[in-house]
Coordinates of C-alpha atoms and ligand atoms in Angstrom, one line a residue:
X5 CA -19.1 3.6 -13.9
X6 CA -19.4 4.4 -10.5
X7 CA -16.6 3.2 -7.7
X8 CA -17.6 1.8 -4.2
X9 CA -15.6 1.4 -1.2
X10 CA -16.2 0.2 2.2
X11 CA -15.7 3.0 4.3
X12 CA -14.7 2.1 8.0
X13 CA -16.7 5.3 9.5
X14 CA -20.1 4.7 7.8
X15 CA -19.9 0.9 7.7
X16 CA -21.4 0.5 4.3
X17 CA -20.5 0.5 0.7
X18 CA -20.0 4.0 -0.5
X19 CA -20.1 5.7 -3.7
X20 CA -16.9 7.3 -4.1
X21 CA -17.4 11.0 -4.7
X22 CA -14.5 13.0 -4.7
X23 CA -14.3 16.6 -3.2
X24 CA -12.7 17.9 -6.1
X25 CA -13.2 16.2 -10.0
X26 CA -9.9 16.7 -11.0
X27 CA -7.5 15.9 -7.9
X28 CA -8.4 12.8 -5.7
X29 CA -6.4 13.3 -2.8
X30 CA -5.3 10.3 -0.2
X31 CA -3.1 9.7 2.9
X32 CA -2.1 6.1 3.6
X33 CA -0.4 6.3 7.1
X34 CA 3.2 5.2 6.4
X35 CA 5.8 2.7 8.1
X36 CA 7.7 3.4 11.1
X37 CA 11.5 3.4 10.4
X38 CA 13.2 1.7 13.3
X39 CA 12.6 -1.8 12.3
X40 CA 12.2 -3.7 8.6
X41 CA 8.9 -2.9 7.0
X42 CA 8.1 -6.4 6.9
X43 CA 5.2 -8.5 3.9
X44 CA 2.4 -7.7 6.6
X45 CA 2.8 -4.0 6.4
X46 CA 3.3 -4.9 2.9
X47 CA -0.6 -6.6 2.7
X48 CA -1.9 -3.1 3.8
X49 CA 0.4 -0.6 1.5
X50 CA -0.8 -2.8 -1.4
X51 CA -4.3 -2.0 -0.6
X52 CA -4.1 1.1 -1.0
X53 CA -1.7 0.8 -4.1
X54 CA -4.8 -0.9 -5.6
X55 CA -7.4 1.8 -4.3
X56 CA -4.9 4.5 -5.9
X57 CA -4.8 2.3 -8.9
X58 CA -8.5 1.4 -9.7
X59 CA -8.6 5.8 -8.6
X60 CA -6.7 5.6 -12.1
X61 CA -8.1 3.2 -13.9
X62 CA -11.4 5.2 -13.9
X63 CA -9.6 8.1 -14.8
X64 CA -8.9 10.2 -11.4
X65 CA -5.7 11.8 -11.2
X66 CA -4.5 10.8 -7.5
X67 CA -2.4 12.8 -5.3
X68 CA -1.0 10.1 -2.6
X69 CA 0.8 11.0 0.5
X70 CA 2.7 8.6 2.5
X71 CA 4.2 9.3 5.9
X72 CA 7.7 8.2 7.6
X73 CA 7.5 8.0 10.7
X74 CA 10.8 8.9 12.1
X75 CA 10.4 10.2 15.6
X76 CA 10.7 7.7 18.5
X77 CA 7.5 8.1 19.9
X78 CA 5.5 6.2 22.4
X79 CA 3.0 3.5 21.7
X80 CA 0.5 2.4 24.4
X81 CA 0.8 -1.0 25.2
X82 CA -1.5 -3.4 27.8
X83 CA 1.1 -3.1 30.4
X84 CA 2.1 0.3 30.3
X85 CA 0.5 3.0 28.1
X86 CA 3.3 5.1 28.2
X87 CA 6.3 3.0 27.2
X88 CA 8.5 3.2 24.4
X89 CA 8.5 1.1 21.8
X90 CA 11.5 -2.1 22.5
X91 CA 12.1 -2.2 18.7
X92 CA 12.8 1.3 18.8
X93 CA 14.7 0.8 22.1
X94 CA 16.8 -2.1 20.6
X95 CA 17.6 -0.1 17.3
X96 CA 18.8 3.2 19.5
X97 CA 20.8 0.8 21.4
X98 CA 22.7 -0.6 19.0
X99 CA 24.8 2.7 19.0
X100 CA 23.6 4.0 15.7
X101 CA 22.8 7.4 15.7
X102 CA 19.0 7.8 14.9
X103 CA 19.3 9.6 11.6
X104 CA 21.4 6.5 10.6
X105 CA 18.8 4.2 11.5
X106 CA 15.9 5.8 10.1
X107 CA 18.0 6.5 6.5
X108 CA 19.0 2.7 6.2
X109 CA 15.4 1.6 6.9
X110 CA 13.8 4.4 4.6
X111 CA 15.8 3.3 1.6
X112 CA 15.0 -0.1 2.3
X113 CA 11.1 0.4 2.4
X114 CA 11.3 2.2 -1.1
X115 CA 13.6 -0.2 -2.5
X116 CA 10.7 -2.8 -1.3
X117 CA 7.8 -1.0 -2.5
X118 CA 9.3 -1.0 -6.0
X119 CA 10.2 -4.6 -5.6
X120 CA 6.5 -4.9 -5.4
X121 CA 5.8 -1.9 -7.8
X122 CA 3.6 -0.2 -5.7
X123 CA 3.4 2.9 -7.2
X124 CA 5.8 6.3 -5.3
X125 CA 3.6 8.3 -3.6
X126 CA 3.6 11.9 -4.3
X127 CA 5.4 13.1 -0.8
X128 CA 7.0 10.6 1.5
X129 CA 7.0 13.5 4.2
X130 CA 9.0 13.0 7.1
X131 CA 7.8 13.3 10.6
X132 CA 10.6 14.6 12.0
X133 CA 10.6 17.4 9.3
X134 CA 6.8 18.8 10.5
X135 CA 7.8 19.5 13.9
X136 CA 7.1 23.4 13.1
X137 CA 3.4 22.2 11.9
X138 CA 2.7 19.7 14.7
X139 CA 3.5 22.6 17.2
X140 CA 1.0 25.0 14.9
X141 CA -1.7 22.5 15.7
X142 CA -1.3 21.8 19.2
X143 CA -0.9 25.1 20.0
X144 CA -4.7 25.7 18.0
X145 CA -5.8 22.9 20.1
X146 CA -4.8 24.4 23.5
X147 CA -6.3 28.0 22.3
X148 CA -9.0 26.6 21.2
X149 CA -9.6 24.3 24.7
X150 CA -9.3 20.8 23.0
X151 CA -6.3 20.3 24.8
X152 CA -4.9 20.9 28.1
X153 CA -1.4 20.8 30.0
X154 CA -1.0 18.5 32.3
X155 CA 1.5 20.3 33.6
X156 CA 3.9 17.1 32.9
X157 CA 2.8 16.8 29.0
X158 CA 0.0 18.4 26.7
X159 CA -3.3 16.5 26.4
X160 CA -6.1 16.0 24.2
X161 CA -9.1 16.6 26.1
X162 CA -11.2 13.4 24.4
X163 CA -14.1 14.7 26.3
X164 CA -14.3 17.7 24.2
X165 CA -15.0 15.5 21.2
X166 CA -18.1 15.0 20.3
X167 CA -18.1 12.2 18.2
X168 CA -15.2 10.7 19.6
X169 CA -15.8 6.8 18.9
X170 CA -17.7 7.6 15.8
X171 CA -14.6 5.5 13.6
X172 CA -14.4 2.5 15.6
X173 CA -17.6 2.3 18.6
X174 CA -15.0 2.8 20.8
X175 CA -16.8 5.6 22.6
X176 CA -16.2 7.0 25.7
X177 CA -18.9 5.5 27.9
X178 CA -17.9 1.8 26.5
X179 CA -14.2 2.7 27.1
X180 CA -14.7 4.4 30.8
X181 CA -15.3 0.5 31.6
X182 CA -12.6 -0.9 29.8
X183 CA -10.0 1.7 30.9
X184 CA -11.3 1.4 34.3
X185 CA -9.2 -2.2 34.4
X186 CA -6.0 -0.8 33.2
X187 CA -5.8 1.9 35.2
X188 CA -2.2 2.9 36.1
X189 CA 0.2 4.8 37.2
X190 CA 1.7 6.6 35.3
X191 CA -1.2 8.3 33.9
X192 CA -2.6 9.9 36.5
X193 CA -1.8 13.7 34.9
X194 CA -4.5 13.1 33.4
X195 CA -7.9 14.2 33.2
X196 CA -9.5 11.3 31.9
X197 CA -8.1 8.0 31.0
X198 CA -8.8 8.0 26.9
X199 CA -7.1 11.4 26.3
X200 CA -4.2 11.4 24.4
X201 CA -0.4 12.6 24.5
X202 CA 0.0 15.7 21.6
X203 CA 3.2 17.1 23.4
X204 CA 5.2 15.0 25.8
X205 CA 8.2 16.8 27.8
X206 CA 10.7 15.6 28.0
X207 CA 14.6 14.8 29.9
X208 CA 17.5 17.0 27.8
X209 CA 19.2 13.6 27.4
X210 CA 16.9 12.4 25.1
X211 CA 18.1 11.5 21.7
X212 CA 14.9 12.7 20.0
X213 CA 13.8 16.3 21.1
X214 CA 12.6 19.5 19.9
X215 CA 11.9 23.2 21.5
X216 CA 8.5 24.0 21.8
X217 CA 6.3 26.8 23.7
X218 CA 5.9 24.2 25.9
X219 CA 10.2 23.2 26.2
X220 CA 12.0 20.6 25.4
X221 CA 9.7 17.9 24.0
X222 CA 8.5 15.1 21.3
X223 CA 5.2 14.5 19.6
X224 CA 2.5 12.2 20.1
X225 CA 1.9 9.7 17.8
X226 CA -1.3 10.7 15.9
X227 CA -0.6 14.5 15.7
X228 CA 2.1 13.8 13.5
X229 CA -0.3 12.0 10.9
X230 CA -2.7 15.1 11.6
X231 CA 0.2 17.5 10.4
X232 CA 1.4 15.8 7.7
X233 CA -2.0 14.8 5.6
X234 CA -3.3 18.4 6.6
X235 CA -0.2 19.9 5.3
X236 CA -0.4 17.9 1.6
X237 CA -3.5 17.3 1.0
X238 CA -5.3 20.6 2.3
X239 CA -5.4 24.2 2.4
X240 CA -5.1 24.5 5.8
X241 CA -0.7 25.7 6.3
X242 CA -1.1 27.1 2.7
X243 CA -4.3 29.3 3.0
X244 CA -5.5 28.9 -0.2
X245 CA -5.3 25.8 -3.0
X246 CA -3.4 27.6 -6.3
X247 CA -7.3 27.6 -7.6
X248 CA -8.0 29.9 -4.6
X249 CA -10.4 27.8 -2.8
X250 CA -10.1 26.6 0.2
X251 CA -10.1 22.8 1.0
X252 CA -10.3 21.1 4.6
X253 CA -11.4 17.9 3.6
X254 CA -9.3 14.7 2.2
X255 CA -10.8 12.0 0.3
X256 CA -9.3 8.7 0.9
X257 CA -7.0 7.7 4.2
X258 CA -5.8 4.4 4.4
X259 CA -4.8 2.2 7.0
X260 CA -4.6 -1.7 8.5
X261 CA -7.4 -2.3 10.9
X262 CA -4.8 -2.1 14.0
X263 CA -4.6 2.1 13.1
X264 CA -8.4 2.4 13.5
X265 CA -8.1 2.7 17.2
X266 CA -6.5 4.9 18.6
X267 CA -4.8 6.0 15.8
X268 CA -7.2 7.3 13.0
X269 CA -9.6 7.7 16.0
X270 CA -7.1 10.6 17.9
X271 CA -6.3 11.7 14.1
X272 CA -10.3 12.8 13.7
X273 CA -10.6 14.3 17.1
X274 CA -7.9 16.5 16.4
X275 CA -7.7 17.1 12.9
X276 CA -11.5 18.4 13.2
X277 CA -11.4 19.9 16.6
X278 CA -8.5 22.2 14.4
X279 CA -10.1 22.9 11.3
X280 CA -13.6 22.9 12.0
X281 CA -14.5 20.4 9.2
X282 CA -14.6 17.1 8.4
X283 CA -11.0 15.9 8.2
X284 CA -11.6 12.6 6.0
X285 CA -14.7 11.3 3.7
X286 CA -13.7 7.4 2.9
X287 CA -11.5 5.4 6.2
X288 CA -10.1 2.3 4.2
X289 CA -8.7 -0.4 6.0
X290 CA -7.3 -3.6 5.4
X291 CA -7.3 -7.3 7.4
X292 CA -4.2 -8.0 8.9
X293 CA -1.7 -10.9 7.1
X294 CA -1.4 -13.7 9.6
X295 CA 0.8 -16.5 10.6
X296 CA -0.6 -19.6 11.5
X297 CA -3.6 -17.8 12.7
X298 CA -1.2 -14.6 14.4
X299 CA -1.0 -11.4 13.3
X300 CA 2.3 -11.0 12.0
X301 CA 4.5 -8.6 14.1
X302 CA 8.1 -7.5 14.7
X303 CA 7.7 -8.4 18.6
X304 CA 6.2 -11.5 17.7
X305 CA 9.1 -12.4 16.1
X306 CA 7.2 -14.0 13.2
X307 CA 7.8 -11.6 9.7
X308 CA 9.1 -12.3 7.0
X309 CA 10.6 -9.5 4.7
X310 CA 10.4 -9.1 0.6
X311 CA 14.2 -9.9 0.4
X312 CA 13.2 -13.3 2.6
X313 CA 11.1 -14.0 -0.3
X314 CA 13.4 -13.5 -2.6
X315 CA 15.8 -15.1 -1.0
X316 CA 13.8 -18.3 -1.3
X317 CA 13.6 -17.8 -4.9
X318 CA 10.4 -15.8 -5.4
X319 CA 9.5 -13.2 -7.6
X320 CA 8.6 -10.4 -4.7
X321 CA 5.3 -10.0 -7.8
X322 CA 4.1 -13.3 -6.2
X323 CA 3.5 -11.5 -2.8
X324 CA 1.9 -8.8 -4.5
X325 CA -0.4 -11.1 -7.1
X326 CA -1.3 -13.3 -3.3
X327 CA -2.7 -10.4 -1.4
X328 CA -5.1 -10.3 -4.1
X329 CA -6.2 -13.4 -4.1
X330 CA -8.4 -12.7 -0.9
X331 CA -10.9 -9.9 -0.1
X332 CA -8.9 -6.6 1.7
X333 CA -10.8 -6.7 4.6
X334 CA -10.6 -10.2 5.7
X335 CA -7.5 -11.8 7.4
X336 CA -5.2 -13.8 5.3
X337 CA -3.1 -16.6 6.7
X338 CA 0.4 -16.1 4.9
X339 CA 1.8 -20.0 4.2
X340 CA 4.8 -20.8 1.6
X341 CA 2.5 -23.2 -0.1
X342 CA 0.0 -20.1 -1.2
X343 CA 2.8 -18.2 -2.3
X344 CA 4.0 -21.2 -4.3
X345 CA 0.8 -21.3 -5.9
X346 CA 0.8 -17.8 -6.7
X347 CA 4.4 -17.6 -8.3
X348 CA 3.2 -20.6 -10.2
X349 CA -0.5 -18.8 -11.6
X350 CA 2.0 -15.7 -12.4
X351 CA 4.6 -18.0 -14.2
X352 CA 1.3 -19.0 -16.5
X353 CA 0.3 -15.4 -16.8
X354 CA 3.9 -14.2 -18.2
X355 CA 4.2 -17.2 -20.5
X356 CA 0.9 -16.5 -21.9
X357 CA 2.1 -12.6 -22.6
X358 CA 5.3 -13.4 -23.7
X359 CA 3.8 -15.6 -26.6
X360 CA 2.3 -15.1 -30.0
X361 CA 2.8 -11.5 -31.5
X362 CA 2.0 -7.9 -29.7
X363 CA -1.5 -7.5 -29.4
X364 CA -2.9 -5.2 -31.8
X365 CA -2.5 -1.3 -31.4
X366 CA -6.1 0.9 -31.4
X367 CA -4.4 2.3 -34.2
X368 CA -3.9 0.1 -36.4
X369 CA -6.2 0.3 -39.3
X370 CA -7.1 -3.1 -38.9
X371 CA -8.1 -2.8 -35.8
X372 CA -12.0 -2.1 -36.8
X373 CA -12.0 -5.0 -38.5
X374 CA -11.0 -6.9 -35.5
X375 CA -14.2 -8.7 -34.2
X376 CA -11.7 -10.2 -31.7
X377 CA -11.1 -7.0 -29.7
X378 CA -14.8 -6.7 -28.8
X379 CA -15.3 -9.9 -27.4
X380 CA -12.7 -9.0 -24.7
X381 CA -14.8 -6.0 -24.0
X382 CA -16.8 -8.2 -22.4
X383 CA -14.1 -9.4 -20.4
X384 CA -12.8 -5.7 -19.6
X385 CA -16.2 -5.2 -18.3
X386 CA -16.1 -7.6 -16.1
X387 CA -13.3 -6.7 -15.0
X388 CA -14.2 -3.0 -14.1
X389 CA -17.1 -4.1 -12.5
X390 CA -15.3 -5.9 -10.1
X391 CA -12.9 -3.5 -9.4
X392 CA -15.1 -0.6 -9.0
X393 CA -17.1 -3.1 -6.5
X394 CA -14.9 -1.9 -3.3
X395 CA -11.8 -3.3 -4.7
X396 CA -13.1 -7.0 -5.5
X397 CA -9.7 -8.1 -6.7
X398 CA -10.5 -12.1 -6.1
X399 CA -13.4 -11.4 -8.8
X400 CA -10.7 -9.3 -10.9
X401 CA -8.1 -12.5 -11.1
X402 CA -11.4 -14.4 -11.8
X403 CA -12.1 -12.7 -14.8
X404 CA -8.7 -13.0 -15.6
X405 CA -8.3 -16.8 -15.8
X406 CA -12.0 -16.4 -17.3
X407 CA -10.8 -14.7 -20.3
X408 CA -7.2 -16.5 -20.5
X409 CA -8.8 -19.7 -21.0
X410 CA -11.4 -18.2 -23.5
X411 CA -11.4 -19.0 -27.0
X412 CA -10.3 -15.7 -27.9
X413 CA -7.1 -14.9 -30.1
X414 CA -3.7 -14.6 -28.1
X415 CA -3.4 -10.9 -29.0
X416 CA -6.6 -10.3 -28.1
X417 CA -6.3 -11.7 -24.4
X418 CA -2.9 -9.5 -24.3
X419 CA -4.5 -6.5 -25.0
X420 CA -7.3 -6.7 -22.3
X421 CA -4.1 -8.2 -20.0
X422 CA -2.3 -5.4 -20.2
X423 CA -4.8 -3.1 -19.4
X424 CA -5.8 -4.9 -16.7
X425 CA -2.1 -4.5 -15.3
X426 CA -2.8 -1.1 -15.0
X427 CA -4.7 -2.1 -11.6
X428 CA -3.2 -5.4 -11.2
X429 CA 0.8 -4.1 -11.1
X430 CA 2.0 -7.1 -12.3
X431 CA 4.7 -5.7 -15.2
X432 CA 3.1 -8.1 -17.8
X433 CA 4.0 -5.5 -20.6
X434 CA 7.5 -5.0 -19.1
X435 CA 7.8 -9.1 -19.0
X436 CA 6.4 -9.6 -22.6
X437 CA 8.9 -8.1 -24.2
X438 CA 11.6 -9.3 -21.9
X439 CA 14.1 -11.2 -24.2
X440 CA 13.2 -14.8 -23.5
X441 CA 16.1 -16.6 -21.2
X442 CA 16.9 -20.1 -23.1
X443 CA 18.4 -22.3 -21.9
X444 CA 22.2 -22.6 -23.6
X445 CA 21.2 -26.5 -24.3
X446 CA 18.4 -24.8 -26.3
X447 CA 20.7 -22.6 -28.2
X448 CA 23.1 -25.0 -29.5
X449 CA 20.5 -27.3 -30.7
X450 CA 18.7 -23.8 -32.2
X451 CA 22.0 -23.6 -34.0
X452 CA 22.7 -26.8 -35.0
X453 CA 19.1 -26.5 -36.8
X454 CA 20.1 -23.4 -38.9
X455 CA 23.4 -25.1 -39.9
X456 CA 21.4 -28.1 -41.4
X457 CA 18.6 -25.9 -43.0
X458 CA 21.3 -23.9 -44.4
X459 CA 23.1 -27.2 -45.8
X460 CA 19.3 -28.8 -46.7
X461 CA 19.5 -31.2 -44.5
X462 CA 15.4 -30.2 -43.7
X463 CA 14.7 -33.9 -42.4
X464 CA 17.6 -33.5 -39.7
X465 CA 16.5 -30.0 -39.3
X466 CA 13.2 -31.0 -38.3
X467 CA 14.6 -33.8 -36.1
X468 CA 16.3 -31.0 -34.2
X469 CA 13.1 -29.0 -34.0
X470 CA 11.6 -31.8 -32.4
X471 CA 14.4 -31.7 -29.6
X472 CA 14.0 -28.1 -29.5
X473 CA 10.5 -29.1 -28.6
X474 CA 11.1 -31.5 -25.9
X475 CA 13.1 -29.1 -24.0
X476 CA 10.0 -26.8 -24.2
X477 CA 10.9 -24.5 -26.7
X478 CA 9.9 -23.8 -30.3
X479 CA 11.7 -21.8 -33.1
X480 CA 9.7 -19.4 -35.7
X481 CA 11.7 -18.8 -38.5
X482 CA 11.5 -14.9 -39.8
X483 CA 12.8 -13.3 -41.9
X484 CA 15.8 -12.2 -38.8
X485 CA 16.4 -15.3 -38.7
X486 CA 15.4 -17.9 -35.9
X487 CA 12.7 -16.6 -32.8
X488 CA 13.0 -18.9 -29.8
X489 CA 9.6 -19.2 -28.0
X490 CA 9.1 -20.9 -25.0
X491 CA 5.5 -23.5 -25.8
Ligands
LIG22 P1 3.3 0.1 11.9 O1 4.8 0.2 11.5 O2 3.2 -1.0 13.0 O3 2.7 1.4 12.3 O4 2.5 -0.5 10.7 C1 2.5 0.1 9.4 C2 1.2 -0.2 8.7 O5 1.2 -1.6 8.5 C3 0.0 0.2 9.5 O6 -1.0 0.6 8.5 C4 -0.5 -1.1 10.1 O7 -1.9 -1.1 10.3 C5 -0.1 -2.1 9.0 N1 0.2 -3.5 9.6 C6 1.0 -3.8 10.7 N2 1.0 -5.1 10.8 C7 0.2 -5.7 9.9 C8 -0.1 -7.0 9.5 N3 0.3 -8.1 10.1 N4 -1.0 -7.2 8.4 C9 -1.4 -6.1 7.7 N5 -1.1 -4.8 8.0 C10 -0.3 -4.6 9.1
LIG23 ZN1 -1.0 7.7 10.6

């Protein structure tokens, strides 16, 4: 069945087509490792866990590269284009060495993203590591007359661009007006107000710095993304794929909507102004997670973090089963409340899976006698359809409850479940066979029942069965001995 996605450059549903059959290959731009990696970023790196996922599901082997940022680099704000970051500020002030900081925050975000089982990416390349490529590009650039130095710091020449804008309308007539207003200062070494910072000199006291052709300097904030996906997921530092052709274009690059501009933007300009092709075919990007109506954002103090989460008693699964329960692209307001509701719809889910007996294997030679089984198919059908229908996952959980509350055998509905959870990620296999926690209440009164049954006292047995019961338990006598099942 064919897969569509919303692509952010074309503004339509697209069939996904990828440039090679056997190797999809996708960039999701990664976290920036001076602060916590908080459940917003979270909203976005699950998107594109689920892209990479339903990739799978359909049978794509996916090659998924994830960046760390690691350099203190600039970000433009309203007020001055050209300051530094004050989270990064803060963390460098704190007077831990930046290797220290980064490491601590690193391990943190893939501690995290295995909280929320979002599958390891294939490289988690580092962007102080790619300092050799970043110069290789920018040094293209300026040969090539995309770029110009300023004489203070090495510019892209936006101008040069011919479809600069294309990703988000932002094009340069509509921005010469906008621009016009925030005109300051310290930009004036440049030629025009929208190009960007590849190479930025600067002071020898400053922490993060590397020699170029150019001195003593750090990288922009886009080129870095530009090295790093071009490095992995192309031909272009490595000549030639091990197939021996060569491949400038990546499939899939994934982002929230606050990386459109200038971000992915910059990353096109450059990417393609260097290798002459189109750098990316799909631009994914997801809604931002809100609070009370705000983006949520380390300067405005308003994140929460997976451990927070936990901390108040959640399984971090619940974050990950909530962000589906609205359409990628739209904003979703984060409450307490809706994550209450979704630890409570996951509870259901793993109580359902850890009842009644395994489902039955394709195997099994009773499995073509098994009617059962191919009434889910309609279910599972369902299921792909939605998926494959730019990531639908609201319709996905749909079909989910659809089929739960069907008529169907248990082992039936646990089969198409845990092939669902391929896409879904919520470790329902894993959590079936989970040895049930009882209660030690529960025990003793399990106990007590075998003493009686042993002495044939059945009347008292069943009397304890009944407590068993209340407590929400039942027992299944086998040939082991007694199974504890929570009702
Ligand atoms: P940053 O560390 O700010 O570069 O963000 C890392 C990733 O998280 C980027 O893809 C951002 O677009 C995304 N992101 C940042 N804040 C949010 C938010 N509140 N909701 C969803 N995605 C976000
Ligand atoms: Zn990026």
């Amino acid at each position: 069945m064919d897969i569509y996605i919303y692509n952010t450059l074309t503004r339509q549903k697209e069939k996904f087509v990828p440039v090679d059959p056997n190797l999809v290959r996708m960039y999701t731009c990664g976290p920036t490792v001076y602060r916590d990696v908080h459940i917003g970023n979270y909203r976005t790196y699950l998107m594109a866990d689920f892209a990479r996922r339903v990739l799978e599901y359909n049978g794509y082997r996916v090659k998924k590269i994830q960046n760390i940022t690691d350099v203190g680099h600039m970000r433009r704000n309203e007020t001055n284009p050209e300051a530094f970051d004050p989270v990064i500020m803060a963390a460098l002030e704190s007077g831990r060495k930046p290797l220290e900081i980064t490491q601590s925050y690193t391990e943190q975000f893939l501690a995290d993203n295995e909280r929320l089982n979002i599958q390891p990416a294939d490289v988690y390349p580092k962007a102080s590591d790619h300092i050799e490529e970043i110069i290789e590009v920018v040094k293209e650039l300026l040969n090539k007359g995309f770029a110009y130095d300023s004489g203070e710091n090495i510019y892209f020449d936006v101008k040069k661009f011919k479809d600069y804008g294309e990703l988000s309308g932002n094009t340069l007539t509509k921005m010469e007006k906008l621009l016009e207003a925030v005109r300051v200062a310290s930009e004036t070494d440049k030629t025009d107000s929208a190009d960007f910072v590849l190479w930025k000199r600067v002071d020898p006291q400053y922490l993060m710095k590397w020699d170029s052709p150019w001195g003593l300097g750090t990288p922009g904030w886009h080129i870095e993304c530009t090295a790093m996906s071009l490095k992995y997921l192309t031909s272009v530092f490595s000549d030639r794929l091990p197939d021996n052709r060569i491949h400038l274009t990546i499939d899939l690059h994934t982002g929230g909507e606050d990386n459109i501009f200038p971000h992915h933007e910059d990353e096109i300009a450059q990417s393609e102004s260097f290798t002459g092709q189109k750098f990316v075919n799909i631009w994914l990007h997801g809604g931002h997670l809100t609070v009370e109506g705000e983006k949520m954002a380390r300067r405005r103090g308003n994140v929460f973090l997976v451990q927070d989460l936990v901390d108040r008693g959640f399984d971090p699964l619940s974050f990950r089963y909530l962000t589906m329960t609205s359409y990628y692209r739209s904003k979703m307001n984060f409450t307490w409340d809706s994550l209450a509701a979704s630890q409570k719809a996951l509870d259901k889910i793993y109580q359902l899976v850890k009842s009644g007996p395994a489902p039955i294997q394709h195997s099994d030679p009773s499995y073509a006698k098994e009617q059962v089984l191919i009434g889910c198919a309609e279910y599972e059908q369902r299921f792909l359809e939605a998926v494959n229908d730019d990531l639908n996952m609201p319709k996905a959980l749909a079909v989910v409850w659809d089929l739960v509350k069907s008529d169907y055998p248990l082992s039936a509905k646990k089969a198409s479940l845990f092939k669902f959870d391929k896409v879904l990620g919520l470790r329902l296999k894993e959590t079936s066979e989970k040895p049930e926690e009882v209660p030690s209440g529960v025990l003793q009164l399990v106990e007590e029942r075998e003493n009686s049954r042993n002495n044939k006292e059945f009347a008292r047995a069943d009397e304890l069965r009944g407590k068993i019961e209340d407590l929400g338990f039942t027992v299944e006598d086998t040939p082991k001995g007694p199974k504890i099942v929570r009702m």
